[in-house]
Amino acid sequence: MTANRPDNPAAASSDRLAALRAALAEAGLTGFIVPHADEHQSEYLPPSAERLKWLTGFTGSAGTAIVLADTAAIFVDGRYTLQVRAEIDEAVFTPLNVADNPPTKWLAARLKAGERIGYDPWLTTMSGARRFAETCRAAAADLVAVGENPIDKLWRDRPDPPLGAVSLHGIEFAGEAAADKIARLRDAIADKKADAAVLTQADSIAWTFNLRGDDVAHNPAPLAFAVLPADGKPTLFVDGRKLSNTVRVAIAGLAEIDEPAALSERLNALGEGKARVLLDPHTTAEAIAEAIRAAGGTIVEGSDPASLPKAKKNSTELAGARRAHVRDGAAVVRFLAWLDGAAPAGTIDEIAAADRLAEFRAETALRDGSELIDLSFGTISGAGPNGAIVHYQATPATARTLAPDTLYLVDSGAQYRDGTTDITRTVAIGRPSTEMRDRFTRVLKGHIAIATAVFPVGTTGAQLDSLARVSLWRAGLDYDHGTGHGVGSFLSVHEGPVRISKLGTVALEPGMIVSNEPGYYKAGEYGIRIENLVVVTPSEKVAGGERDLLAFETLTLAPIDRRLIDKALMTAEETAWLDAYHARIAPAIAHLLDDNERAWLTAATQPL
Amino acid sequence: MTANRPDNPAAASSDRLAALRAALAEAGLTGFIVPHADEHQSEYLPPSAERLKWLTGFTGSAGTAIVLADTAAIFVDGRYTLQVRAEIDEAVFTPLNVADNPPTKWLAARLKAGERIGYDPWLTTMSGARRFAETCRAAAADLVAVGENPIDKLWRDRPDPPLGAVSLHGIEFAGEAAADKIARLRDAIADKKADAAVLTQADSIAWTFNLRGDDVAHNPAPLAFAVLPADGKPTLFVDGRKLSNTVRVAIAGLAEIDEPAALSERLNALGEGKARVLLDPHTTAEAIAEAIRAAGGTIVEGSDPASLPKAKKNSTELAGARRAHVRDGAAVVRFLAWLDGAAPAGTIDEIAAADRLAEFRAETALRDGSELIDLSFGTISGAGPNGAIVHYQATPATARTLAPDTLYLVDSGAQYRDGTTDITRTVAIGRPSTEMRDRFTRVLKGHIAIATAVFPVGTTGAQLDSLARVSLWRAGLDYDHGTGHGVGSFLSVHEGPVRISKLGTVALEPGMIVSNEPGYYKAGEYGIRIENLVVVTPSEKVAGGERDLLAFETLTLAPIDRRLIDKALMTAEETAWLDAYHARIAPAIAHLLDDNERAWLTAATQPL
């Protein structure tokens, strides 16, 4: 309880927008772009970077507002089209779905010759700035980089940037010394004929230097920048107040340490030295590229050199992931056993269920001699129709009770020192309908198609994505999200560059951990998703086979609700996979369960 | 028989290269790029554009040579890596596979600062020129557009450009009047906020104006250019000697007619008028873009506006395709029946077989009251190990006899006025091995997976490609080509923009005709490919389905060799598809067969 008036950005957005427009007019700008972003293109922002929320009230993890003199719109993806309407004042901002109305298209239709659209080059990637610049150029308008973000001048009680303590990620978890990683990156930078690279993504820096942090929720990567020369010592630009003496000494063995404010000077020096600097145009702030260019340097565009090495987990990280999944699977099994007992009373709501699951995770970690550091994202706890909202976040106003004869979808994950988890289970509360069982079984067939896929080295996620959809397609159904995303090692739960989706152009390589999460959503009725994490592994050579093959090993250990499966739709091979998967669970996790939980697990993992 | 010494470019390539280098030195150039291309980016070139063949001896349909002062290389794709070595003098040109050694990478490794690399901007697309320019810029070298191609000055007996007669493609085949097509394209050009478009691809022009031609082998599109203003009459730039009075009158109702040499002046006028001109960067010669830019115009980059409309066949074109496939299927059945009788004697070689197939096509077309205009490509007739060479073209030196206990692969197609066909059958000569039957059945399972696929509107070819591969992947096998390509309507047998392959980013739409041709190739032993043409069709709504679905209807009508199928590997659904497919054939084509052929067909299409 607090006596302060809570901040209510939606109610304030009319005033804030008016103030912003006045500031823009004073600066000679006719519009301004407000992305959900910080200088590191983080998915989870520190409160100090929540400018989009301050202006509009929208709290989702992705979105962009554009303010023009007489109109303003906010663009969100399919996950947030319902949420955005609930959070913003539609009289002030028009909510639009980016799939139908990309910001550039909307802007192109409204821009007049001579207009000056402002943007913050620290919050916009090189490729994003290029797209907006092209849009403006086509309309004979200008895209103008602002020196200081006008929102920061108006936002009086803006929080300070976070000062989460930086910690060392020991070799027993990382599996490779930071010095060795840095040497690998140096080679990659030299291969690109670049003199240096600038790392701007928090998780790339965390991985490279074997550091973790506590700046933002759910993602244990410290906010920092790094410059890596092809020859010589790297520099880590990090607020000194985040570093204990011990951590400082450890970093000093690897890198120079400087304040983030010193980065601009360093970029300038690189430019003046005519350096060729490797930058990832999809993740690097345009301000960084422009500083180097303006001082005379050359940009070499290429992917973040840490991105692919980070995605390929080494044997220590994989062993950690397996330990984390034993503990996490046990926590989920305890939760599911509790839920089966508690839900029929009709008193559990979505928030209570999510809270109970978090408690099980914390308790089970202690029971395992470990520690739950954080959840890896805000739990998606969706009862009945709320399960159909893909990125649903329950609030007291929306939370439903888990009612009889409905489905309950729970998508959750944890950050442990040895690994990051992400699991979705869909559970029958009471008696499921025939349709629910049909849909669940089709989603399961898609899940199994990925779990059992074997594919040649070089295959991309885009090539596998449709295997998860064929069973749904046959019934005239589909889902509007990718089938899988990369997952970090005690890092981001959404980690690039690999994914299983139409857009997954990166080849799958051994050690990559990705999610396998097909779904089906019936708006207003129920949602289904079945998600395990899998790791890419070399597959045994087939007799007579000519190609080196890869396959997936499933890491997640928790039963899939047998009550929702229509066995008649399953092939013998699919049933065999499910039975074998279920048979793996008890031997791995039973030591973390009590007798009742063990009995529940035995019943839940009977052969189909 | 001719008394002239036959041209032997491979033997002459050393002298020719020396002469070219001398000409380059005189022009102040240190290198030159020689693509397999004409001004229209045709796949099949007129003899006058065979500069790559003149210089190197290479006769394949795709490739590029780069000549530097002290080295020269020719870059070909996987289809041609064997052929190129047989055709060129390796002491003069180093043959390289583009997959491992793209020309830009090879050039980047050899370029020195200050070098000047020449290229012919009429033979290089805008995007191709951009790639080479970036490569040169990175090395502080220059990419220089030549005014006249230096090869043309050296090539003394260069043939004149072709003067194939232009004919009208009647509404009974085209299904849509040219005036209506032009009106549609005008709208598309205006939608792009462009003032005009330049069409440079022969098949786009043929489709737009309902014309056909006789300039190059296999592709009945006349070589021409067109300028389409968003408002006003188009201009067709075509050599007047190709036009009969009748054809000229018909075109004059739609367009101004001018000589190809007048195009440059028109581009200049567009530029001086500050026009915004729509050009497809992937198919338009850089010379066209540069002429417009240099005169002050603006390039609007976008796909050829005829490309997508042309790909979506209308009901008249589809009816024509079905008629063409009845006739073509009958010809192939007659060939297969003849082959089964003739091959065991061991006297038929690849060339004789291909010739006999062409005769059956010509005869059967007459029997059907139609006419075989041309083959749609050079028949691929591969016995035993030659079947493993994906784009094999038999020559007297390479042609093998169809020997007992081998496989014979024949990929062929025809141009009829009402449609273009393309079919591959793999036939057992004698007794196939267990391995051959296993491989053939896996390829067939992939073929059936595409034939029976149902998928939501918006699905791309890239999303379907892997369905054709899963059965092979499980056995550690794969094939190194796409699963399908677009096919024109009495036009190119390889037609953009749709394809079923990793690179197929265009959504499949009703009316598109594509090939379905998975394969398997065992180098040095045998090749397998099963190819039918299919047309994208709306699929019936499934009860409870939510998405609009599409599916494929198979057009090709010829049996798939039952002797090569291992029924134990087939699912019940797969066998049902094959039996149903086979049952369609005789009712459709039997009227074009004699009694022996009908009896053969009855046996060949028995249920499995």
XYZ file of C-alpha atoms in Angstrom, chain A residues 87-500:
414
model
C -3.991 -0.241 -21.923
C -3.976 2.889 -24.063
C -6.413 5.753 -24.593
C -7.710 5.127 -28.094
C -8.859 8.734 -28.345
C -5.186 9.700 -28.226
C -3.370 6.854 -30.016
C -4.767 4.701 -32.830
C -3.751 1.085 -32.210
C -2.625 -0.740 -35.363
C -1.390 -4.257 -36.145
C 2.080 -4.086 -37.717
C 1.268 -7.024 -39.983
C -1.403 -4.980 -41.788
C -0.009 -1.517 -41.104
C 3.753 -1.378 -40.772
C 4.910 1.983 -39.353
C 6.759 2.839 -42.572
C 3.635 2.272 -44.674
C 1.484 4.320 -42.274
C 4.070 7.084 -42.278
C 4.431 7.012 -46.079
C 0.685 7.588 -46.454
C 0.783 10.678 -44.208
C 4.143 12.329 -44.849
C 4.220 15.612 -46.716
C 7.199 17.015 -48.574
C 9.466 19.048 -46.305
C 8.340 17.419 -43.068
C 10.992 16.612 -40.463
C 10.480 13.374 -38.532
C 12.624 13.023 -35.433
C 13.987 9.759 -34.011
C 16.405 8.806 -31.263
C 19.385 7.121 -32.971
C 20.302 5.358 -29.713
C 16.941 3.547 -29.702
C 16.799 2.616 -33.395
C 18.934 0.036 -35.167
C 20.922 0.808 -38.281
C 18.495 -1.208 -40.411
C 15.479 0.378 -38.712
C 16.855 3.877 -39.316
C 17.522 2.963 -42.945
C 13.907 1.891 -43.452
C 12.549 5.099 -41.930
C 15.040 7.198 -43.901
C 13.923 5.572 -47.160
C 10.290 6.224 -46.302
C 11.041 9.891 -45.596
C 13.209 10.268 -48.684
C 10.465 8.850 -50.935
C 8.144 11.583 -49.630
C 10.781 14.319 -49.920
C 10.729 14.561 -46.111
C 13.676 14.314 -43.691
C 14.453 11.815 -40.977
C 16.238 13.749 -38.235
C 18.310 12.177 -35.462
C 17.699 14.036 -32.177
C 20.604 14.829 -29.884
C 18.598 14.354 -26.707
C 15.359 12.408 -26.571
C 12.586 15.000 -26.066
C 10.667 12.585 -23.829
C 13.539 12.572 -21.333
C 13.134 16.316 -20.836
C 9.403 15.956 -20.162
C 9.538 12.811 -18.027
C 10.110 14.458 -14.637
C 10.151 11.377 -12.399
C 12.061 9.202 -14.854
C 13.873 6.485 -12.883
C 17.644 6.342 -12.929
C 19.231 3.660 -15.073
C 19.568 0.402 -13.113
C 22.676 -0.449 -11.106
C 22.242 -4.211 -10.794
C 25.342 -5.924 -9.459
C 27.504 -7.659 -12.042
C 28.525 -11.208 -11.094
C 31.034 -13.653 -12.536
C 29.651 -16.623 -14.466
C 32.088 -19.313 -13.379
C 33.820 -21.711 -15.718
C 31.812 -24.549 -14.089
C 28.732 -23.026 -15.766
C 30.259 -21.285 -18.800
C 32.545 -24.134 -19.857
C 34.900 -21.822 -21.719
C 37.152 -19.099 -20.330
C 36.317 -15.553 -21.369
C 39.876 -15.131 -22.669
C 39.312 -18.037 -25.065
C 35.988 -16.623 -26.209
C 37.580 -13.236 -26.824
C 40.318 -14.911 -28.878
C 37.651 -16.621 -30.995
C 35.843 -13.329 -31.567
C 39.099 -11.623 -32.525
C 39.577 -14.215 -35.264
C 36.025 -13.681 -36.479
C 36.590 -9.912 -36.581
C 39.837 -10.347 -38.504
C 38.085 -12.740 -40.923
C 35.701 -9.917 -41.753
C 38.727 -7.725 -42.460
C 37.572 -5.435 -39.670
C 39.791 -3.680 -37.124
C 37.265 -3.875 -34.313
C 33.703 -4.780 -33.423
C 31.284 -2.980 -31.119
C 29.078 -5.304 -29.056
C 25.877 -3.649 -27.893
C 23.583 -6.522 -26.942
C 23.625 -7.282 -23.236
C 23.572 -11.035 -23.692
C 26.439 -10.998 -26.195
C 28.544 -9.104 -23.680
C 27.496 -11.381 -20.822
C 28.465 -14.436 -22.857
C 31.773 -13.024 -24.107
C 33.079 -11.895 -20.716
C 31.392 -14.643 -18.641
C 29.443 -12.057 -16.652
C 25.870 -11.935 -15.454
C 23.879 -8.980 -14.131
C 20.750 -7.814 -12.427
C 19.631 -4.765 -14.393
C 16.354 -5.946 -15.889
C 13.692 -8.464 -15.012
C 14.027 -12.039 -16.289
C 17.238 -11.479 -18.244
C 20.433 -11.798 -16.198
C 22.687 -9.908 -18.629
C 24.274 -6.650 -17.455
C 23.592 -3.552 -19.557
C 26.951 -2.545 -21.024
C 28.817 -1.951 -24.274
C 32.093 -3.435 -25.446
C 34.642 -2.596 -28.101
C 36.687 -5.572 -29.273
C 39.723 -4.742 -31.386
C 40.983 -7.463 -33.722
C 44.324 -6.920 -31.956
C 44.678 -5.771 -28.367
C 42.608 -5.670 -25.221
C 38.833 -5.150 -25.378
C 37.149 -2.338 -23.477
C 34.022 -2.923 -21.411
C 31.896 0.192 -20.967
C 29.945 -0.399 -17.763
C 28.841 1.765 -14.847
C 31.552 1.268 -12.216
C 28.988 1.179 -9.419
C 27.818 -2.216 -10.665
C 31.226 -3.781 -10.013
C 32.458 -5.210 -6.736
C 36.199 -5.212 -6.228
C 36.347 -8.924 -6.964
C 34.402 -8.608 -10.182
C 36.451 -5.574 -11.213
C 39.708 -7.460 -10.746
C 38.416 -10.400 -12.758
C 37.297 -8.177 -15.633
C 40.514 -6.166 -15.543
C 42.398 -9.335 -16.471
C 40.455 -9.416 -19.725
C 39.522 -5.875 -20.629
C 39.920 -2.203 -19.952
C 36.957 -0.866 -17.950
C 35.425 2.483 -18.781
C 32.181 4.370 -18.121
C 29.381 4.056 -20.726
C 29.660 7.808 -21.310
C 33.181 7.240 -22.669
C 31.894 5.100 -25.533
C 31.204 8.066 -27.821
C 34.772 9.275 -27.501
C 36.038 5.803 -28.323
C 33.816 5.571 -31.412
C 35.166 8.926 -32.481
C 38.736 7.701 -32.044
C 37.986 4.589 -34.100
C 36.605 6.779 -36.864
C 39.527 9.181 -36.788
C 41.886 6.215 -37.004
C 40.071 5.224 -40.234
C 39.134 1.949 -38.598
C 36.910 -0.649 -40.286
C 34.370 -1.462 -37.575
C 32.129 -4.545 -37.606
C 28.551 -3.704 -36.576
C 25.397 -5.802 -36.699
C 22.883 -3.604 -38.550
C 19.938 -5.445 -36.985
C 20.973 -4.924 -33.366
C 23.290 -1.906 -33.276
C 21.989 1.582 -32.562
C 22.296 3.908 -35.546
C 23.991 6.426 -33.217
C 26.999 4.119 -32.961
C 27.320 3.674 -36.725
C 26.880 7.382 -37.323
C 29.536 8.335 -34.753
C 32.062 6.086 -36.484
C 31.114 7.228 -39.979
C 31.113 10.908 -39.061
C 34.651 10.629 -37.732
C 35.906 8.966 -40.916
C 35.657 5.239 -40.140
C 34.145 2.499 -42.301
C 31.301 0.243 -41.192
C 31.601 -3.450 -41.998
C 28.113 -4.886 -41.709
C 27.826 -8.396 -40.370
C 26.163 -10.322 -37.616
C 27.195 -9.769 -33.993
C 30.301 -12.005 -33.790
C 29.168 -13.415 -30.421
C 25.725 -14.334 -31.698
C 26.411 -17.692 -33.344
C 29.091 -18.927 -30.880
C 26.724 -18.076 -27.992
C 23.912 -20.060 -29.606
C 26.034 -23.217 -29.819
C 26.152 -24.414 -26.240
C 29.263 -26.304 -25.161
C 29.199 -29.560 -23.186
C 29.349 -27.769 -19.822
C 26.404 -25.558 -20.739
C 24.469 -28.577 -22.019
C 25.173 -30.505 -18.822
C 23.893 -27.457 -16.925
C 20.791 -27.313 -19.093
C 20.071 -30.977 -18.372
C 20.441 -30.375 -14.594
C 18.222 -27.313 -14.797
C 15.572 -29.297 -16.638
C 15.561 -32.066 -14.031
C 14.883 -29.481 -11.315
C 12.455 -27.481 -13.436
C 10.615 -30.592 -14.605
C 10.199 -31.675 -10.983
C 8.786 -28.254 -10.092
C 6.312 -28.416 -12.962
C 5.293 -31.981 -12.071
C 4.675 -30.907 -8.451
C 2.593 -28.010 -9.753
C 0.576 -30.190 -12.139
C -0.063 -32.757 -9.378
C -1.188 -29.976 -7.029
C -3.372 -28.471 -9.760
C -5.162 -31.761 -10.445
C -6.081 -31.893 -6.776
C -6.888 -28.229 -6.227
C -8.552 -27.058 -9.456
C -11.803 -29.074 -9.226
C -12.855 -27.020 -6.190
C -13.191 -24.092 -8.599
C -11.341 -21.602 -6.397
C -7.969 -21.300 -8.124
C -7.536 -18.295 -10.377
C -4.851 -17.622 -12.964
C -2.743 -15.449 -10.654
C -2.912 -17.906 -7.775
C -1.901 -20.721 -10.096
C 1.068 -18.774 -11.479
C 2.156 -17.795 -7.961
C 1.933 -21.410 -6.778
C 4.049 -22.519 -9.760
C 6.714 -19.937 -8.884
C 6.716 -21.219 -5.291
C 7.191 -24.786 -6.500
C 10.127 -23.618 -8.616
C 11.763 -21.856 -5.666
C 11.165 -24.765 -3.257
C 12.270 -27.446 -5.689
C 15.456 -25.552 -6.495
C 16.312 -25.462 -2.775
C 15.438 -29.159 -2.498
C 17.939 -29.714 -5.326
C 20.626 -27.682 -3.561
C 20.251 -24.914 -6.110
C 18.550 -21.534 -6.332
C 15.819 -20.007 -8.461
C 17.399 -16.735 -9.588
C 14.349 -15.396 -11.437
C 11.563 -16.481 -13.724
C 12.754 -16.332 -17.332
C 9.645 -14.292 -18.272
C 6.298 -13.296 -16.806
C 4.263 -16.513 -16.525
C 1.478 -16.844 -19.086
C -1.349 -18.332 -17.040
C -4.469 -18.483 -19.207
C -7.734 -20.154 -18.185
C -10.403 -20.845 -20.820
C -10.612 -17.985 -23.330
C -7.551 -16.251 -21.852
C -5.486 -19.221 -23.051
C -6.185 -18.077 -26.606
C -4.286 -14.809 -26.005
C -0.793 -15.891 -26.980
C 1.184 -13.555 -24.676
C -1.491 -13.131 -22.028
C -0.425 -11.616 -18.694
C -3.078 -12.051 -15.996
C -4.008 -8.980 -13.942
C -6.496 -8.799 -11.073
C -8.942 -7.253 -13.549
C -8.643 -10.050 -16.124
C -7.789 -13.120 -14.066
C -10.285 -15.966 -14.510
C -10.919 -18.896 -12.259
C -9.905 -22.310 -13.582
C -13.432 -23.564 -14.273
C -14.675 -27.118 -14.925
C -14.610 -28.488 -18.460
C -12.155 -25.900 -19.768
C -8.510 -25.899 -20.764
C -5.780 -24.172 -18.773
C -2.593 -23.075 -20.572
C 0.523 -22.275 -18.559
C 3.728 -21.090 -20.246
C 6.531 -20.419 -17.803
C 10.241 -20.699 -17.258
C 13.064 -20.138 -14.860
C 16.551 -18.730 -14.631
C 18.930 -20.981 -12.722
C 22.693 -20.480 -12.616
C 23.112 -23.595 -14.778
C 20.401 -22.945 -17.316
C 17.313 -21.188 -18.614
C 14.034 -23.087 -18.999
C 10.786 -22.477 -20.901
C 7.863 -24.916 -20.885
C 4.188 -24.788 -21.827
C 1.623 -27.317 -20.718
C -2.074 -27.328 -21.523
C -4.183 -29.117 -18.935
C -7.761 -30.385 -18.955
C -9.797 -29.023 -16.054
C -12.739 -31.437 -15.807
C -13.898 -33.067 -19.045
C -12.491 -31.771 -22.324
C -14.722 -31.661 -25.399
C -14.152 -33.877 -28.442
C -13.022 -30.816 -30.354
C -10.487 -29.877 -27.672
C -9.030 -33.393 -27.813
C -8.881 -33.320 -31.610
C -7.080 -29.961 -31.607
C -4.723 -30.954 -28.790
C -3.804 -34.173 -30.594
C -3.051 -32.292 -33.825
C -0.807 -29.870 -31.931
C 0.886 -32.858 -30.284
C 1.476 -34.503 -33.684
C 3.200 -31.316 -34.799
C 5.269 -31.263 -31.605
C 6.316 -34.874 -32.180
C 7.158 -34.172 -35.846
C 9.763 -31.664 -34.642
C 10.924 -33.807 -31.705
C 11.599 -36.750 -34.044
C 12.859 -34.848 -37.077
C 16.160 -35.888 -38.620
C 17.621 -33.517 -41.147
C 20.880 -32.871 -43.004
C 23.538 -30.515 -41.707
C 22.755 -27.084 -43.144
C 18.980 -27.319 -42.681
C 17.405 -24.094 -41.414
C 14.547 -23.575 -38.991
C 12.418 -22.278 -41.867
C 12.693 -25.671 -43.532
C 11.392 -27.491 -40.444
C 8.637 -25.097 -39.396
C 5.926 -26.563 -41.626
C 6.449 -30.094 -40.265
C 4.810 -28.838 -37.061
C 1.795 -27.473 -38.953
C 0.805 -30.194 -41.429
C -1.633 -31.923 -39.040
C -3.373 -28.642 -38.296
C -3.406 -27.573 -41.948
C -5.281 -30.786 -42.845
C -8.056 -29.654 -40.516
C -8.049 -26.097 -41.840
C -6.225 -24.797 -38.742
C -2.916 -23.067 -38.007
C -1.195 -20.868 -35.445
C 0.160 -17.369 -35.993
C 3.523 -17.630 -34.280
C 6.790 -19.382 -34.967
C 7.336 -22.973 -33.866
C 10.484 -22.288 -31.886
C 12.994 -19.717 -30.655
C 16.570 -19.986 -29.437
C 17.136 -20.088 -25.646
C 20.216 -18.856 -23.793
C 22.311 -20.514 -21.113
C 21.318 -18.558 -17.966
C 20.655 -15.729 -20.434
C 17.775 -14.571 -22.638
C 14.820 -16.927 -22.966
C 14.471 -15.512 -26.491
C 17.962 -15.744 -27.937
C 19.047 -15.203 -31.550
C 19.973 -16.031 -34.174
C 18.344 -19.447 -34.593
C 14.616 -20.091 -34.711
C 12.129 -22.545 -36.158
